[in-house]
PDB file of C-alpha atoms in Angstrom:
ATOM      1  CA  ALA A   1     -35.164 -80.901 -46.649  1.00 80.00           C
ATOM      2  CA  LEU A   2     -36.890 -78.143 -48.612  1.00 87.00           C
ATOM      3  CA  SER A   3     -35.657 -75.475 -46.222  1.00 89.00           C
ATOM      4  CA  THR A   4     -32.105 -76.808 -46.283  1.00 94.00           C
ATOM      5  CA  GLU A   5     -31.967 -76.878 -50.077  1.00 96.00           C
ATOM      6  CA  ASN A   6     -33.503 -73.413 -50.270  1.00 94.00           C
ATOM      7  CA  ILE A   7     -30.912 -71.964 -47.864  1.00 94.00           C
ATOM      8  CA  GLN A   8     -28.077 -73.567 -49.824  1.00 97.00           C
ATOM      9  CA  LEU A   9     -29.418 -72.173 -53.097  1.00 97.00           C
ATOM     10  CA  GLU A  10     -29.828 -68.676 -51.640  1.00 96.00           C
ATOM     11  CA  GLN A  11     -26.218 -68.814 -50.447  1.00 97.00           C
ATOM     12  CA  GLU A  12     -25.136 -69.998 -53.894  1.00 97.00           C
ATOM     13  CA  TYR A  13     -27.063 -67.100 -55.469  1.00 97.00           C
ATOM     14  CA  ASP A  14     -25.336 -64.551 -53.233  1.00 96.00           C
ATOM     15  CA  LEU A  15     -21.940 -66.154 -53.832  1.00 96.00           C
ATOM     16  CA  ASN A  16     -22.427 -66.018 -57.593  1.00 97.00           C
ATOM     17  CA  LEU A  17     -23.146 -62.299 -57.329  1.00 95.00           C
ATOM     18  CA  ALA A  18     -20.167 -61.656 -55.086  1.00 91.00           C
ATOM     19  CA  GLN A  19     -17.768 -63.539 -57.353  1.00 94.00           C
ATOM     20  CA  ASP A  20     -19.015 -62.062 -60.617  1.00 97.00           C
ATOM     21  CA  THR A  21     -17.266 -58.689 -60.627  1.00 96.00           C
ATOM     22  CA  ARG A  22     -17.429 -57.051 -64.057  1.00 97.00           C
ATOM     23  CA  VAL A  23     -14.714 -54.607 -65.084  1.00 97.00           C
ATOM     24  CA  LEU A  24     -14.009 -51.807 -67.540  1.00 97.00           C
ATOM     25  CA  GLN A  25     -10.488 -50.779 -68.453  1.00 96.00           C
ATOM     26  CA  PHE A  26      -9.186 -47.568 -69.993  1.00 93.00           C
ATOM     27  CA  ASN A  27      -5.833 -46.021 -70.740  1.00 94.00           C
ATOM     28  CA  ALA A  28      -4.868 -43.545 -68.053  1.00 91.00           C
ATOM     29  CA  SER A  29      -4.311 -40.992 -70.809  1.00 91.00           C
ATOM     30  CA  ASP A  30      -7.984 -41.115 -71.822  1.00 90.00           C
ATOM     31  CA  GLU A  31      -8.976 -37.936 -70.002  1.00 87.00           C
ATOM     32  CA  GLN A  32     -12.415 -37.794 -71.619  1.00 90.00           C
ATOM     33  CA  ALA A  33     -13.445 -41.079 -70.034  1.00 91.00           C
ATOM     34  CA  PHE A  34     -12.567 -39.803 -66.547  1.00 93.00           C
ATOM     35  CA  SER A  35     -13.921 -36.269 -66.838  1.00 95.00           C
ATOM     36  CA  GLY A  36     -15.773 -35.297 -63.675  1.00 94.00           C
ATOM     37  CA  LEU A  37     -14.384 -38.121 -61.536  1.00 94.00           C
ATOM     38  CA  PRO A  38     -12.349 -37.153 -58.451  1.00 89.00           C
ATOM     39  CA  GLU A  39      -8.617 -37.211 -59.157  1.00 83.00           C
ATOM     40  CA  GLY A  40      -7.954 -39.597 -56.300  1.00 89.00           C
ATOM     41  CA  PHE A  41     -10.530 -42.032 -57.657  1.00 93.00           C
ATOM     42  CA  VAL A  42      -8.687 -42.462 -60.946  1.00 93.00           C
ATOM     43  CA  LYS A  43      -5.232 -42.512 -59.367  1.00 93.00           C
ATOM     44  CA  ALA A  44      -6.192 -45.283 -56.935  1.00 93.00           C
ATOM     45  CA  ARG A  45      -7.349 -47.489 -59.821  1.00 95.00           C
ATOM     46  CA  THR A  46      -4.408 -46.931 -62.140  1.00 95.00           C
ATOM     47  CA  ASP A  47      -1.811 -49.657 -62.648  1.00 95.00           C
ATOM     48  CA  PRO A  48       1.516 -47.795 -62.907  1.00 93.00           C
ATOM     49  CA  ASP A  49       3.078 -50.594 -64.969  1.00 94.00           C
ATOM     50  CA  SER A  50       0.411 -51.019 -67.643  1.00 95.00           C
ATOM     51  CA  GLY A  51      -1.049 -47.519 -67.494  1.00 93.00           C
ATOM     52  CA  LEU A  52      -4.528 -49.028 -67.379  1.00 96.00           C
ATOM     53  CA  VAL A  53      -7.330 -47.782 -65.162  1.00 96.00           C
ATOM     54  CA  THR A  54      -9.616 -50.587 -63.962  1.00 97.00           C
ATOM     55  CA  ILE A  55     -13.146 -49.751 -62.838  1.00 97.00           C
ATOM     56  CA  THR A  56     -15.269 -52.534 -61.396  1.00 97.00           C
ATOM     57  CA  THR A  57     -18.945 -53.060 -60.633  1.00 97.00           C
ATOM     58  CA  ASN A  58     -18.239 -53.037 -56.886  1.00 94.00           C
ATOM     59  CA  TYR A  59     -19.967 -50.245 -54.984  1.00 93.00           C
ATOM     60  CA  PRO A  60     -16.815 -48.189 -54.242  1.00 92.00           C
ATOM     61  CA  ASP A  61     -16.383 -47.868 -58.019  1.00 96.00           C
ATOM     62  CA  LEU A  62     -19.984 -47.906 -59.207  1.00 97.00           C
ATOM     63  CA  LEU A  63     -21.427 -45.150 -57.027  1.00 96.00           C
ATOM     64  CA  PRO A  64     -18.796 -42.466 -57.758  1.00 95.00           C
ATOM     65  CA  VAL A  65     -19.020 -43.199 -61.490  1.00 97.00           C
ATOM     66  CA  LEU A  66     -22.815 -42.843 -61.487  1.00 98.00           C
ATOM     67  CA  LYS A  67     -22.588 -39.618 -59.510  1.00 96.00           C
ATOM     68  CA  TYR A  68     -19.601 -37.818 -61.021  1.00 96.00           C
ATOM     69  CA  ALA A  69     -18.621 -39.227 -64.430  1.00 97.00           C
ATOM     70  CA  ASP A  70     -19.406 -36.789 -67.241  1.00 97.00           C
ATOM     71  CA  ASP A  71     -19.158 -39.593 -69.800  1.00 96.00           C
ATOM     72  CA  GLU A  72     -22.715 -40.910 -70.120  1.00 96.00           C
ATOM     73  CA  ALA A  73     -21.515 -43.950 -72.058  1.00 96.00           C
ATOM     74  CA  LEU A  74     -19.281 -44.912 -69.136  1.00 97.00           C
ATOM     75  CA  ARG A  75     -22.115 -44.557 -66.636  1.00 97.00           C
ATOM     76  CA  ARG A  76     -24.484 -46.567 -68.818  1.00 98.00           C
ATOM     77  CA  GLU A  77     -22.004 -49.366 -69.519  1.00 97.00           C
ATOM     78  CA  LEU A  78     -20.947 -49.802 -65.889  1.00 98.00           C
ATOM     79  CA  TYR A  79     -24.556 -49.666 -64.683  1.00 98.00           C
ATOM     80  CA  TYR A  80     -25.718 -52.410 -67.043  1.00 98.00           C
ATOM     81  CA  ARG A  81     -22.691 -54.543 -66.278  1.00 98.00           C
ATOM     82  CA  TYR A  82     -23.594 -54.193 -62.604  1.00 98.00           C
ATOM     83  CA  LEU A  83     -27.158 -55.342 -63.299  1.00 97.00           C
ATOM     84  CA  SER A  84     -25.831 -58.299 -65.304  1.00 97.00           C
ATOM     85  CA  ARG A  85     -23.822 -59.792 -62.439  1.00 97.00           C
ATOM     86  CA  GLY A  86     -24.615 -63.434 -61.821  1.00 97.00           C
ATOM     87  CA  TYR A  87     -26.073 -63.946 -65.285  1.00 97.00           C
ATOM     88  CA  PRO A  88     -26.558 -66.553 -66.619  1.00 97.00           C
ATOM     89  CA  ARG A  89     -25.334 -68.700 -63.737  1.00 97.00           C
ATOM     90  CA  ASN A  90     -28.033 -67.515 -61.338  1.00 98.00           C
ATOM     91  CA  VAL A  91     -30.978 -68.127 -63.686  1.00 98.00           C
ATOM     92  CA  PRO A  92     -31.465 -71.841 -62.829  1.00 98.00           C
ATOM     93  CA  VAL A  93     -30.666 -71.106 -59.175  1.00 98.00           C
ATOM     94  CA  LEU A  94     -33.383 -68.461 -58.977  1.00 97.00           C
ATOM     95  CA  GLU A  95     -35.892 -70.647 -60.806  1.00 98.00           C
ATOM     96  CA  ARG A  96     -35.278 -73.485 -58.337  1.00 97.00           C
ATOM     97  CA  VAL A  97     -35.557 -71.140 -55.337  1.00 97.00           C
ATOM     98  CA  LEU A  98     -38.922 -69.859 -56.542  1.00 97.00           C
ATOM     99  CA  ALA A  99     -40.164 -73.405 -57.118  1.00 97.00           C
ATOM    100  CA  LEU A 100     -39.039 -74.500 -53.653  1.00 96.00           C
ATOM    101  CA  ARG A 101     -40.672 -71.511 -51.999  1.00 96.00           C
ATOM    102  CA  GLN A 102     -43.956 -72.231 -53.728  1.00 97.00           C
ATOM    103  CA  GLU A 103     -43.783 -75.921 -52.816  1.00 96.00           C
ATOM    104  CA  HIS A 104     -42.970 -75.112 -49.206  1.00 95.00           C
ATOM    105  CA  ALA A 105     -45.838 -72.616 -48.933  1.00 96.00           C
ATOM    106  CA  ALA A 106     -48.317 -75.049 -50.507  1.00 97.00           C
ATOM    107  CA  LEU A 107     -47.358 -77.832 -48.086  1.00 96.00           C
ATOM    108  CA  LEU A 108     -48.119 -75.464 -45.207  1.00 95.00           C
ATOM    109  CA  GLY A 109     -51.480 -74.497 -46.681  1.00 97.00           C
ATOM    110  CA  TYR A 110     -50.610 -71.076 -48.087  1.00 97.00           C
ATOM    111  CA  LYS A 111     -51.402 -69.734 -51.530  1.00 96.00           C
ATOM    112  CA  ASN A 112     -47.831 -68.619 -52.146  1.00 97.00           C
ATOM    113  CA  HIS A 113     -44.535 -67.789 -50.437  1.00 96.00           C
ATOM    114  CA  ALA A 114     -45.513 -64.155 -49.893  1.00 97.00           C
ATOM    115  CA  ALA A 115     -48.617 -65.178 -47.941  1.00 97.00           C
ATOM    116  CA  TYR A 116     -46.562 -67.566 -45.834  1.00 96.00           C
ATOM    117  CA  THR A 117     -43.699 -65.206 -44.950  1.00 95.00           C
ATOM    118  CA  MET A 118     -45.795 -62.056 -44.453  1.00 96.00           C
ATOM    119  CA  GLU A 119     -48.231 -63.687 -42.041  1.00 95.00           C
ATOM    120  CA  ARG A 120     -45.408 -63.803 -39.495  1.00 91.00           C
ATOM    121  CA  LYS A 121     -44.461 -60.162 -40.012  1.00 95.00           C
ATOM    122  CA  MET A 122     -46.042 -56.890 -38.934  1.00 95.00           C
ATOM    123  CA  VAL A 123     -47.560 -56.312 -42.375  1.00 95.00           C
ATOM    124  CA  GLY A 124     -49.675 -59.467 -42.018  1.00 97.00           C
ATOM    125  CA  SER A 125     -50.440 -60.274 -45.646  1.00 97.00           C
ATOM    126  CA  PRO A 126     -49.509 -59.527 -49.277  1.00 97.00           C
ATOM    127  CA  GLU A 127     -52.725 -57.543 -49.589  1.00 97.00           C
ATOM    128  CA  ASN A 128     -51.679 -55.253 -46.732  1.00 98.00           C
ATOM    129  CA  ALA A 129     -48.228 -54.834 -48.243  1.00 97.00           C
ATOM    130  CA  PHE A 130     -49.690 -53.942 -51.627  1.00 97.00           C
ATOM    131  CA  ALA A 131     -52.113 -51.473 -50.034  1.00 98.00           C
ATOM    132  CA  PHE A 132     -49.272 -49.836 -48.088  1.00 97.00           C
ATOM    133  CA  LEU A 133     -47.084 -49.486 -51.190  1.00 97.00           C
ATOM    134  CA  SER A 134     -49.994 -48.179 -53.252  1.00 97.00           C
ATOM    135  CA  ASN A 135     -50.776 -45.558 -50.630  1.00 97.00           C
ATOM    136  CA  LEU A 136     -47.112 -44.594 -50.334  1.00 97.00           C
ATOM    137  CA  SER A 137     -46.822 -44.315 -54.103  1.00 97.00           C
ATOM    138  CA  GLY A 138     -49.780 -41.952 -54.195  1.00 96.00           C
ATOM    139  CA  LEU A 139     -48.195 -39.749 -51.549  1.00 96.00           C
ATOM    140  CA  VAL A 140     -44.781 -39.403 -53.197  1.00 97.00           C
ATOM    141  CA  ARG A 141     -45.497 -39.784 -56.912  1.00 96.00           C
ATOM    142  CA  ASP A 142     -46.232 -36.127 -57.655  1.00 96.00           C
ATOM    143  CA  ARG A 143     -43.121 -34.923 -55.849  1.00 96.00           C
ATOM    144  CA  ALA A 144     -40.958 -37.588 -57.476  1.00 96.00           C
ATOM    145  CA  GLU A 145     -42.272 -36.707 -60.929  1.00 96.00           C
ATOM    146  CA  ALA A 146     -41.606 -33.030 -60.281  1.00 96.00           C
ATOM    147  CA  GLU A 147     -38.017 -33.769 -59.279  1.00 96.00           C
ATOM    148  CA  MET A 148     -37.473 -35.893 -62.388  1.00 96.00           C
ATOM    149  CA  GLU A 149     -38.852 -33.062 -64.518  1.00 96.00           C
ATOM    150  CA  GLU A 150     -36.461 -30.647 -62.824  1.00 96.00           C
ATOM    151  CA  LEU A 151     -33.504 -32.911 -63.609  1.00 97.00           C
ATOM    152  CA  ALA A 152     -34.586 -33.336 -67.228  1.00 96.00           C
ATOM    153  CA  ALA A 153     -35.022 -29.567 -67.625  1.00 96.00           C
ATOM    154  CA  PHE A 154     -31.577 -28.917 -66.158  1.00 97.00           C
ATOM    155  CA  LYS A 155     -30.025 -31.495 -68.492  1.00 97.00           C
ATOM    156  CA  ALA A 156     -31.706 -29.886 -71.496  1.00 97.00           C
ATOM    157  CA  LYS A 157     -30.479 -26.442 -70.426  1.00 96.00           C
ATOM    158  CA  THR A 158     -26.931 -27.701 -69.841  1.00 96.00           C
ATOM    159  CA  LEU A 159     -26.766 -29.440 -73.208  1.00 95.00           C
ATOM    160  CA  ALA A 160     -28.567 -26.551 -74.938  1.00 96.00           C
ATOM    161  CA  VAL A 161     -31.227 -28.778 -76.479  1.00 96.00           C
ATOM    162  CA  PRO A 162     -35.046 -28.666 -76.339  1.00 95.00           C
ATOM    163  CA  LYS A 163     -36.463 -30.425 -73.308  1.00 92.00           C
ATOM    164  CA  SER A 164     -38.607 -32.525 -75.628  1.00 92.00           C
ATOM    165  CA  ASN A 165     -35.369 -34.119 -76.853  1.00 93.00           C
ATOM    166  CA  ILE A 166     -34.455 -35.341 -73.394  1.00 93.00           C
ATOM    167  CA  GLY A 167     -37.336 -37.597 -72.423  1.00 90.00           C
ATOM    168  CA  ARG A 168     -37.325 -39.452 -69.124  1.00 92.00           C
ATOM    169  CA  LEU A 169     -33.931 -39.828 -67.493  1.00 96.00           C
ATOM    170  CA  ALA A 170     -32.495 -43.336 -67.321  1.00 97.00           C
ATOM    171  CA  PRO A 171     -31.492 -44.824 -63.936  1.00 97.00           C
ATOM    172  CA  TYR A 172     -27.800 -44.256 -64.679  1.00 98.00           C
ATOM    173  CA  GLU A 173     -28.480 -40.523 -65.179  1.00 98.00           C
ATOM    174  CA  THR A 174     -30.419 -39.515 -62.068  1.00 97.00           C
ATOM    175  CA  SER A 175     -27.572 -39.469 -59.544  1.00 97.00           C
ATOM    176  CA  TYR A 176     -25.330 -37.532 -61.930  1.00 97.00           C
ATOM    177  CA  TRP A 177     -27.850 -34.829 -62.787  1.00 97.00           C
ATOM    178  CA  ALA A 178     -29.130 -34.577 -59.213  1.00 96.00           C
ATOM    179  CA  ASN A 179     -25.561 -33.801 -58.163  1.00 95.00           C
ATOM    180  CA  LYS A 180     -25.276 -31.191 -60.933  1.00 95.00           C
ATOM    181  CA  VAL A 181     -28.523 -29.510 -59.845  1.00 95.00           C
ATOM    182  CA  ARG A 182     -27.320 -29.495 -56.233  1.00 92.00           C
ATOM    183  CA  ASN A 183     -24.052 -27.864 -57.238  1.00 92.00           C
ATOM    184  CA  ALA A 184     -25.786 -25.222 -59.365  1.00 93.00           C
ATOM    185  CA  SER A 185     -28.589 -24.439 -56.905  1.00 92.00           C
ATOM    186  CA  TYR A 186     -26.699 -24.460 -53.624  1.00 89.00           C
ATOM    187  CA  ALA A 187     -23.041 -24.102 -54.682  1.00 86.00           C
ATOM    188  CA  PHE A 188     -22.519 -27.398 -52.884  1.00 81.00           C
ATOM    189  CA  ASP A 189     -19.798 -29.799 -53.992  1.00 80.00           C
ATOM    190  CA  SER A 190     -19.824 -33.017 -51.970  1.00 78.00           C
ATOM    191  CA  THR A 191     -16.243 -33.839 -52.959  1.00 78.00           C
ATOM    192  CA  LEU A 192     -15.075 -30.861 -50.889  1.00 81.00           C
ATOM    193  CA  LEU A 193     -16.394 -32.588 -47.755  1.00 84.00           C
ATOM    194  CA  ARG A 194     -14.268 -35.676 -48.311  1.00 80.00           C
ATOM    195  CA  PRO A 195     -11.261 -34.467 -46.249  1.00 84.00           C
ATOM    196  CA  TYR A 196     -13.542 -34.019 -43.243  1.00 88.00           C
ATOM    197  CA  PHE A 197     -14.983 -37.530 -43.424  1.00 90.00           C
ATOM    198  CA  GLY A 198     -11.953 -39.782 -43.513  1.00 88.00           C
ATOM    199  CA  TYR A 199     -12.578 -43.428 -42.748  1.00 90.00           C
ATOM    200  CA  ASN A 200     -11.015 -43.396 -39.269  1.00 93.00           C
ATOM    201  CA  ARG A 201     -12.987 -40.327 -38.230  1.00 94.00           C
ATOM    202  CA  VAL A 202     -16.286 -41.727 -39.517  1.00 94.00           C
ATOM    203  CA  ARG A 203     -15.698 -45.094 -37.849  1.00 96.00           C
ATOM    204  CA  LYS A 204     -14.924 -43.371 -34.543  1.00 96.00           C
ATOM    205  CA  GLY A 205     -18.108 -41.306 -34.832  1.00 96.00           C
ATOM    206  CA  VAL A 206     -20.281 -44.324 -35.602  1.00 97.00           C
ATOM    207  CA  PHE A 207     -18.832 -46.295 -32.699  1.00 97.00           C
ATOM    208  CA  GLN A 208     -19.302 -43.351 -30.338  1.00 97.00           C
ATOM    209  CA  THR A 209     -22.940 -43.001 -31.390  1.00 97.00           C
ATOM    210  CA  VAL A 210     -23.613 -46.704 -30.859  1.00 97.00           C
ATOM    211  CA  THR A 211     -21.926 -46.819 -27.446  1.00 97.00           C
ATOM    212  CA  GLU A 212     -23.787 -43.765 -26.166  1.00 96.00           C
ATOM    213  CA  LEU A 213     -27.142 -44.779 -27.639  1.00 96.00           C
ATOM    214  CA  PHE A 214     -27.129 -48.379 -26.383  1.00 96.00           C
ATOM    215  CA  ASP A 215     -24.834 -47.999 -23.367  1.00 96.00           C
ATOM    216  CA  VAL A 216     -22.335 -50.570 -24.620  1.00 97.00           C
ATOM    217  CA  VAL A 217     -18.578 -50.865 -25.076  1.00 97.00           C
ATOM    218  CA  ILE A 218     -16.845 -51.718 -28.362  1.00 98.00           C
ATOM    219  CA  LYS A 219     -13.318 -53.126 -28.263  1.00 97.00           C
ATOM    220  CA  SER A 220     -10.984 -54.355 -30.978  1.00 96.00           C
ATOM    221  CA  ARG A 221     -10.003 -58.005 -30.777  1.00 96.00           C
ATOM    222  CA  ASP A 222      -7.440 -60.352 -32.281  1.00 95.00           C
ATOM    223  CA  ALA A 223      -9.056 -62.695 -34.781  1.00 95.00           C
ATOM    224  CA  SER A 224      -8.212 -64.297 -38.096  1.00 94.00           C
ATOM    225  CA  THR A 225      -9.856 -62.513 -41.033  1.00 93.00           C
ATOM    226  CA  TRP A 226     -10.231 -63.090 -44.755  1.00 89.00           C
ATOM    227  CA  HIS A 227      -8.230 -59.919 -45.597  1.00 90.00           C
ATOM    228  CA  GLU A 228      -5.691 -57.744 -43.842  1.00 91.00           C
ATOM    229  CA  ASP A 229      -7.991 -54.705 -44.073  1.00 91.00           C
ATOM    230  CA  VAL A 230     -10.842 -56.452 -42.238  1.00 95.00           C
ATOM    231  CA  GLU A 231     -11.168 -55.335 -38.603  1.00 96.00           C
ATOM    232  CA  ALA A 232     -12.437 -57.515 -35.753  1.00 97.00           C
ATOM    233  CA  TYR A 233     -14.339 -56.170 -32.741  1.00 98.00           C
ATOM    234  CA  GLU A 234     -16.380 -57.322 -29.780  1.00 97.00           C
ATOM    235  CA  MET A 235     -19.319 -55.595 -28.117  1.00 98.00           C
ATOM    236  CA  GLN A 236     -19.935 -55.730 -24.359  1.00 97.00           C
ATOM    237  CA  TRP A 237     -22.373 -54.343 -21.865  1.00 97.00           C
ATOM    238  CA  LYS A 238     -20.906 -51.832 -19.442  1.00 93.00           C
ATOM    239  CA  ASN A 239     -20.572 -54.591 -16.804  1.00 94.00           C
ATOM    240  CA  GLY A 240     -18.264 -56.571 -19.105  1.00 93.00           C
ATOM    241  CA  THR A 241     -20.804 -59.136 -20.296  1.00 96.00           C
ATOM    242  CA  LEU A 242     -20.064 -60.133 -23.863  1.00 97.00           C
ATOM    243  CA  ILE A 243     -22.838 -59.372 -26.369  1.00 97.00           C
ATOM    244  CA  GLY A 244     -21.110 -60.621 -29.491  1.00 97.00           C
ATOM    245  CA  HIS A 245     -18.368 -60.287 -32.080  1.00 97.00           C
ATOM    246  CA  PHE A 246     -18.438 -58.530 -35.443  1.00 97.00           C
ATOM    247  CA  PHE A 247     -16.177 -57.684 -38.355  1.00 97.00           C
ATOM    248  CA  LEU A 248     -15.853 -54.512 -40.429  1.00 95.00           C
ATOM    249  CA  ASP A 249     -15.068 -55.108 -44.095  1.00 92.00           C
ATOM    250  CA  MET A 250     -15.205 -51.551 -45.385  1.00 86.00           C
ATOM    251  CA  HIS A 251     -12.912 -51.940 -48.396  1.00 74.00           C
ATOM    252  CA  PRO A 252     -14.513 -54.568 -50.674  1.00 62.00           C
TER     253      PRO A 252
END
């Protein structure tokens, strides 16, 4: 009963996140808001009737905004709206899930849920997991700090302000300034690669890699889907034995 309720609550939690899409809307004439964003990005999100551009917290909108948008206010607002998805509806759900996990672990003789679930995994225990993460942190911290300093210094130089005025970059800044540093240091603009990585070409390449690596066959199949853009496939061994079915929903 505990496991069943926990599974149902976890599904409810995920559903609440999926259904809580936050949006920002701008007039298409507001060029300042869209500065830096690829032209096709804005055009695809513009309603020709209302003249409004709608940007959502879904990944196809969020990631380009965080990487390319010159407007820091836009990046910050969309980022925090993304983090706020599911609130406040998921608060009681999460509290109940945590309580159920603790109760379940205690009934089985474990100190907590982490001890219970990790005993069955390669890591073995929460202590081992903590030791691994601590060791990993020690190995990468210096390099990570150096990279963050480089981004902050580049931002200060670009804005023509003292570096002491910049401070530590916020999470909604790192992708943007990392892209700017990449462009300045290597004359590399990732948007120029877009024509070479169209969806159909990338899908074909991924399927080819999988079939060659695992010696399988992937075929399209007729199946009812939840949206016309969703694609249905089946995977077989070379002798025709069915392995399973899967769907590709690449346009959320």
